[in-house]
Tab-separated table of C-alpha atoms and ligand atoms in Angstrom:
chain	number	residue	atom	x	y	z
A	1	MET	CA	35.245	-3.746	17.517
A	2	SER	CA	33.415	-2.089	14.626
A	3	THR	CA	29.790	-0.950	14.973
A	4	PRO	CA	27.474	-2.804	12.576
A	5	SER	CA	26.119	-0.473	9.864
A	6	THR	CA	22.449	0.391	9.781
A	7	LYS	CA	20.397	-1.005	6.960
A	8	THR	CA	17.657	1.191	5.598
A	9	ILE	CA	14.489	-0.462	4.320
A	10	ARG	CA	12.508	1.770	1.986
A	11	VAL	CA	8.770	1.189	2.109
A	12	GLY	CA	6.132	2.638	-0.173
A	13	ILE	CA	2.695	3.033	1.382
A	14	ILE	CA	0.178	3.295	-1.403
A	15	CYS	CA	-3.205	4.969	-0.932
A	16	GLY	CA	-5.310	3.319	-3.574
A	17	SER	CA	-8.438	5.454	-3.302
A	18	GLN	CA	-8.886	8.545	-5.408
A	19	ARG	CA	-12.496	9.602	-4.690
A	20	LYS	CA	-13.433	13.071	-3.553
A	21	PRO	CA	-14.469	12.839	-0.772
A	22	ARG	CA	-12.818	9.647	0.451
A	23	CYS	CA	-11.653	7.937	3.635
A	24	GLY	CA	-8.666	6.270	2.007
A	25	ASP	CA	-6.213	8.929	3.128
A	26	GLN	CA	-7.315	8.546	6.770
A	27	VAL	CA	-7.025	4.752	6.560
A	28	SER	CA	-3.626	4.928	4.880
A	29	ASN	CA	-2.291	7.363	7.519
A	30	PHE	CA	-3.635	5.084	10.294
A	31	VAL	CA	-1.776	2.121	8.758
A	32	LEU	CA	1.372	4.194	8.317
A	33	GLU	CA	1.304	5.452	11.894
A	34	THR	CA	0.583	1.977	13.208
A	35	VAL	CA	3.731	0.565	11.573
A	36	GLN	CA	5.814	3.635	12.458
A	37	ILE	CA	4.953	3.219	16.163
A	38	HIS	CA	5.605	-0.504	15.932
A	39	SER	CA	8.948	-0.177	14.129
A	40	LYS	CA	10.491	2.401	16.441
A	41	PRO	CA	13.945	1.117	17.447
A	42	THR	CA	12.826	0.415	21.018
A	43	ASN	CA	9.866	-1.689	19.840
A	44	THR	CA	11.622	-3.864	17.287
A	45	ASP	CA	13.552	-7.074	17.783
A	46	VAL	CA	15.536	-6.365	14.643
A	47	GLN	CA	18.431	-4.075	15.452
A	48	ASN	CA	20.397	-1.868	13.072
A	49	ILE	CA	17.500	-1.403	10.720
A	50	SER	CA	15.894	1.912	9.939
A	51	PHE	CA	12.843	2.477	7.815
A	52	HIS	CA	12.171	5.212	5.267
A	53	PHE	CA	8.536	5.630	4.237
A	54	ASP	CA	7.253	7.097	0.969
A	55	PHE	CA	3.539	7.931	1.144
A	56	ILE	CA	2.218	7.498	-2.374
A	57	ASP	CA	-1.212	8.866	-3.106
A	58	ILE	CA	-2.425	7.483	-6.463
A	59	ASN	CA	-4.482	10.603	-6.820
A	60	ASP	CA	-1.367	12.808	-6.932
A	61	LEU	CA	0.264	10.897	-9.733
A	62	ASN	CA	-2.086	12.115	-12.467
A	63	LEU	CA	-1.390	9.093	-14.533
A	64	PRO	CA	-3.573	8.817	-17.639
A	65	PHE	CA	-5.106	5.452	-18.471
A	66	TYR	CA	-2.293	3.188	-19.567
A	67	ASP	CA	-0.813	4.699	-22.702
A	68	GLU	CA	2.644	3.159	-23.160
A	69	PRO	CA	3.008	1.360	-26.510
A	70	GLY	CA	5.152	-1.380	-24.980
A	71	ILE	CA	4.665	-4.191	-22.486
A	72	PRO	CA	6.262	-3.268	-19.092
A	73	SER	CA	7.754	-6.715	-18.547
A	74	LYS	CA	9.842	-6.140	-21.688
A	75	ILE	CA	11.155	-2.751	-20.521
A	76	THR	CA	13.965	-2.594	-18.011
A	77	PRO	CA	15.514	0.873	-17.783
A	78	PRO	CA	13.155	3.832	-17.283
A	79	GLU	CA	14.542	5.312	-20.516
A	80	GLY	CA	12.721	2.543	-22.277
A	81	TYR	CA	9.399	4.122	-21.435
A	82	THR	CA	7.880	6.506	-23.992
A	83	HIS	CA	6.187	8.953	-21.606
A	84	GLU	CA	7.662	11.190	-18.970
A	85	HIS	CA	4.864	10.332	-16.486
A	86	THR	CA	5.883	6.633	-16.760
A	87	ARG	CA	9.576	7.460	-16.278
A	88	LYS	CA	8.768	9.506	-13.203
A	89	TRP	CA	6.537	6.742	-11.777
A	90	SER	CA	9.213	4.136	-12.467
A	91	GLN	CA	11.868	6.297	-10.730
A	92	ARG	CA	9.594	6.644	-7.719
A	93	ILE	CA	8.935	2.902	-7.323
A	94	SER	CA	12.315	1.490	-8.353
A	95	PRO	CA	14.273	2.403	-5.154
A	96	LEU	CA	11.626	1.030	-2.811
A	97	ASP	CA	12.187	-2.361	-1.189
A	98	ALA	CA	8.646	-3.198	-0.109
A	99	PHE	CA	5.092	-1.903	-0.218
A	100	ILE	CA	1.898	-1.556	1.783
A	101	PHE	CA	-1.118	-1.321	-0.475
A	102	VAL	CA	-4.144	0.279	1.206
A	103	THR	CA	-7.249	-0.322	-0.855
A	104	PRO	CA	-11.014	0.158	-0.553
A	105	GLN	CA	-13.404	-2.398	-2.001
A	106	TYR	CA	-15.470	-1.213	-4.922
A	107	ASN	CA	-18.022	-3.728	-6.125
A	108	TRP	CA	-15.926	-6.622	-4.876
A	109	GLY	CA	-12.807	-5.312	-6.659
A	110	TYR	CA	-10.081	-2.788	-6.102
A	111	PRO	CA	-10.111	0.656	-7.703
A	112	ALA	CA	-9.350	1.055	-11.412
A	113	GLY	CA	-6.872	3.844	-10.706
A	114	LEU	CA	-4.806	1.585	-8.453
A	115	LYS	CA	-4.784	-1.186	-11.090
A	116	ASN	CA	-3.790	1.347	-13.726
A	117	ALA	CA	-0.865	2.589	-11.682
A	118	ILE	CA	0.324	-0.965	-11.011
A	119	ASP	CA	0.047	-1.957	-14.632
A	120	TYR	CA	2.378	0.820	-15.837
A	121	LEU	CA	5.385	-0.961	-14.321
A	122	PHE	CA	6.694	-4.468	-13.970
A	123	HIS	CA	10.340	-4.885	-12.950
A	124	GLU	CA	9.922	-2.084	-10.403
A	125	TRP	CA	7.500	-4.303	-8.456
A	126	LYS	CA	8.721	-7.759	-9.348
A	127	GLY	CA	9.684	-10.060	-6.462
A	128	LYS	CA	9.336	-7.412	-3.749
A	129	PRO	CA	7.309	-8.089	-0.599
A	130	ALA	CA	3.891	-6.437	-0.241
A	131	VAL	CA	1.346	-6.097	2.539
A	132	ILE	CA	-2.297	-5.548	1.521
A	133	VAL	CA	-4.662	-3.692	3.793
A	134	SER	CA	-8.240	-3.568	2.513
A	135	TYR	CA	-11.255	-1.876	4.059
A	136	GLY	CA	-15.038	-2.045	3.534
A	137	GLY	CA	-18.337	-3.016	5.062
A	138	HIS	CA	-17.065	-6.576	5.477
A	139	GLY	CA	-13.362	-5.709	5.374
A	140	GLY	CA	-12.964	-5.556	1.627
A	141	ASP	CA	-11.752	-9.136	1.462
A	142	LYS	CA	-12.744	-9.571	-2.193
A	143	ALA	CA	-10.688	-6.549	-3.190
A	144	ALA	CA	-7.729	-7.812	-1.190
A	145	ALA	CA	-7.992	-11.269	-2.775
A	146	ALA	CA	-8.145	-9.780	-6.285
A	147	LEU	CA	-5.166	-7.496	-5.556
A	148	ARG	CA	-3.212	-10.411	-4.159
A	149	VAL	CA	-3.734	-12.373	-7.390
A	150	CYS	CA	-2.429	-9.401	-9.365
A	151	LEU	CA	0.603	-8.756	-7.139
A	152	ALA	CA	1.626	-12.332	-6.305
A	153	GLY	CA	0.569	-13.921	-9.591
A	154	GLY	CA	1.082	-11.232	-12.171
A	155	LEU	CA	4.085	-9.480	-10.681
A	156	ASP	CA	5.664	-12.272	-8.647
A	157	MET	CA	5.549	-10.164	-5.484
A	158	GLN	CA	5.789	-11.790	-2.078
A	159	VAL	CA	2.455	-11.623	-0.289
A	160	GLY	CA	2.636	-14.126	2.564
A	161	ASP	CA	-0.423	-15.652	4.254
A	162	ARG	CA	-0.355	-13.163	7.163
A	163	MET	CA	0.354	-10.194	4.921
A	164	VAL	CA	-3.275	-9.485	4.039
A	165	VAL	CA	-5.358	-7.519	6.501
A	166	ASN	CA	-9.136	-6.779	6.119
A	167	LEU	CA	-10.521	-3.836	8.089
A	168	SER	CA	-14.295	-3.852	8.551
A	169	PHE	CA	-16.124	-0.616	9.278
A	170	PRO	CA	-17.567	-1.095	12.779
A	171	ASN	CA	-21.174	-0.343	11.685
A	172	ARG	CA	-23.336	1.102	8.910
A	173	ASP	CA	-22.967	4.643	10.198
A	174	ALA	CA	-19.186	4.355	9.951
A	175	LEU	CA	-19.507	3.020	6.402
A	176	TYR	CA	-21.603	6.032	5.360
A	177	ALA	CA	-19.324	8.414	7.220
A	178	ALA	CA	-16.314	6.835	5.366
A	179	ALA	CA	-18.043	7.265	2.027
A	180	GLN	CA	-18.507	10.975	2.818
A	181	GLY	CA	-14.888	11.374	3.897
A	182	LYS	CA	-15.901	12.261	7.481
A	183	ASP	CA	-13.427	11.863	10.337
A	184	LEU	CA	-13.496	8.239	11.454
A	185	GLY	CA	-11.560	9.054	14.611
A	186	LEU	CA	-8.721	6.680	13.742
A	187	ASP	CA	-5.777	6.964	16.106
A	188	ALA	CA	-2.895	4.553	15.796
A	189	GLY	CA	-1.642	5.472	19.288
A	190	LYS	CA	-4.892	4.991	21.182
A	191	GLU	CA	-6.345	1.942	22.928
A	192	GLY	CA	-10.051	1.225	22.633
A	193	GLY	CA	-10.518	3.235	19.440
A	194	VAL	CA	-11.710	2.215	15.959
A	195	TRP	CA	-9.526	-0.649	14.673
A	196	SER	CA	-7.245	-0.519	17.737
A	197	GLU	CA	-7.578	-4.321	18.022
A	198	GLU	CA	-6.831	-4.708	14.313
A	199	ARG	CA	-3.463	-2.960	14.752
A	200	LYS	CA	-1.864	-6.253	15.763
A	201	CYS	CA	-2.919	-7.802	12.420
A	202	ILE	CA	-1.257	-4.834	10.686
A	203	THR	CA	1.921	-5.142	12.713
A	204	GLY	CA	1.893	-8.917	12.245
A	205	ALA	CA	1.758	-8.441	8.489
A	206	TRP	CA	4.528	-5.839	8.776
A	207	ASP	CA	6.756	-8.187	10.766
A	208	GLN	CA	6.342	-10.919	8.192
A	209	MET	CA	7.278	-8.385	5.463
A	210	VAL	CA	10.347	-7.202	7.344
A	211	ALA	CA	11.431	-10.807	7.953
A	212	MET	CA	11.558	-11.242	4.126
A	213	LEU	CA	14.051	-8.366	3.861
A	214	VAL	CA	16.563	-9.046	6.596
B	1	FMN	C1	-18.135	2.570	-6.323
B	1	FMN	C2	-18.241	2.038	-4.944
B	1	FMN	C3	-18.433	0.707	-4.726
B	1	FMN	C4	-18.455	0.148	-3.461
B	1	FMN	N1	-18.529	-1.169	-3.250
B	1	FMN	C5	-18.381	-1.693	-2.035
B	1	FMN	C6	-18.283	-3.101	-1.827
B	1	FMN	O1	-18.233	-3.893	-2.759
B	1	FMN	N2	-18.132	-3.562	-0.550
B	1	FMN	C7	-18.043	-2.689	0.475
B	1	FMN	O2	-17.888	-3.162	1.636
B	1	FMN	N3	-18.181	-1.379	0.357
B	1	FMN	C8	-18.341	-0.855	-0.864
B	1	FMN	N4	-18.385	0.503	-1.045
B	1	FMN	C9	-18.398	1.370	0.158
B	1	FMN	C10	-16.920	1.716	0.539
B	1	FMN	O3	-16.441	0.761	1.418
B	1	FMN	C11	-16.878	3.108	1.220
B	1	FMN	O4	-17.529	4.028	0.354
B	1	FMN	C12	-15.497	3.595	1.453
B	1	FMN	O5	-15.558	4.894	1.971
B	1	FMN	C13	-14.662	3.617	0.157
B	1	FMN	O6	-13.363	4.041	0.415
B	1	FMN	P1	-12.876	5.475	-0.075
B	1	FMN	O7	-13.685	6.464	0.672
B	1	FMN	O8	-11.422	5.539	0.331
B	1	FMN	O9	-13.074	5.557	-1.564
B	1	FMN	C14	-18.362	1.030	-2.295
B	1	FMN	C15	-18.186	2.425	-2.535
B	1	FMN	C16	-18.100	2.911	-3.785
B	1	FMN	C17	-17.863	4.372	-4.012
């Protein structure tokens, strides 16, 4: 009897915050570690699947404000882009099967840099599943809703009902600490810590995303 081959699902986890200082890197790592722990072979019901993660920090991309002369939906191969930075960005996103967008809420929206990076591409995102994790004083639900409209409406991505998670800072002190980039003590492997209860919302969103890919 032949052994079934292992399918690899490639997931991009996108840190949408670029401020200095910021807490977005901590939050994104917490989300990544939460799904990594959850998707270990012993913890998953889905056998013969492995996951490859690409941690994408919008800040590292150094993308200028959108400067392609064309409309991304009309450009299919990366060679169709005018600029090298767009070709590189396209080649990074194209091979990925699914995404987790981690976004702060800025004035009820999501950051301009994240929108800019999304807008550069079209076919590279189109139709793929995406989880949205927002954070803010009240969970950043307005940012998540706006991002969902962009992804599901504009780019035809699959963002199911349980694939949006809003993480609220536990108190005002935490909000101010986050704004200053101080250590929030996030630990994906610890019970009773900040957002330890919310991990099941993240893993629930993840499970729904994985179900779309198998
Ligand atoms: C420009 C700006 C606007 C903000 N607007 C909101 C907001 O609308 N709602 C909210 O809950 N927090 C808001 N905050 C507070 C952020 O939740 C907090 O600063 C958080 O640390 C931002 O994430 P970051 O550190 O990854 O950039 C805002 C922060 C900034 C810098």
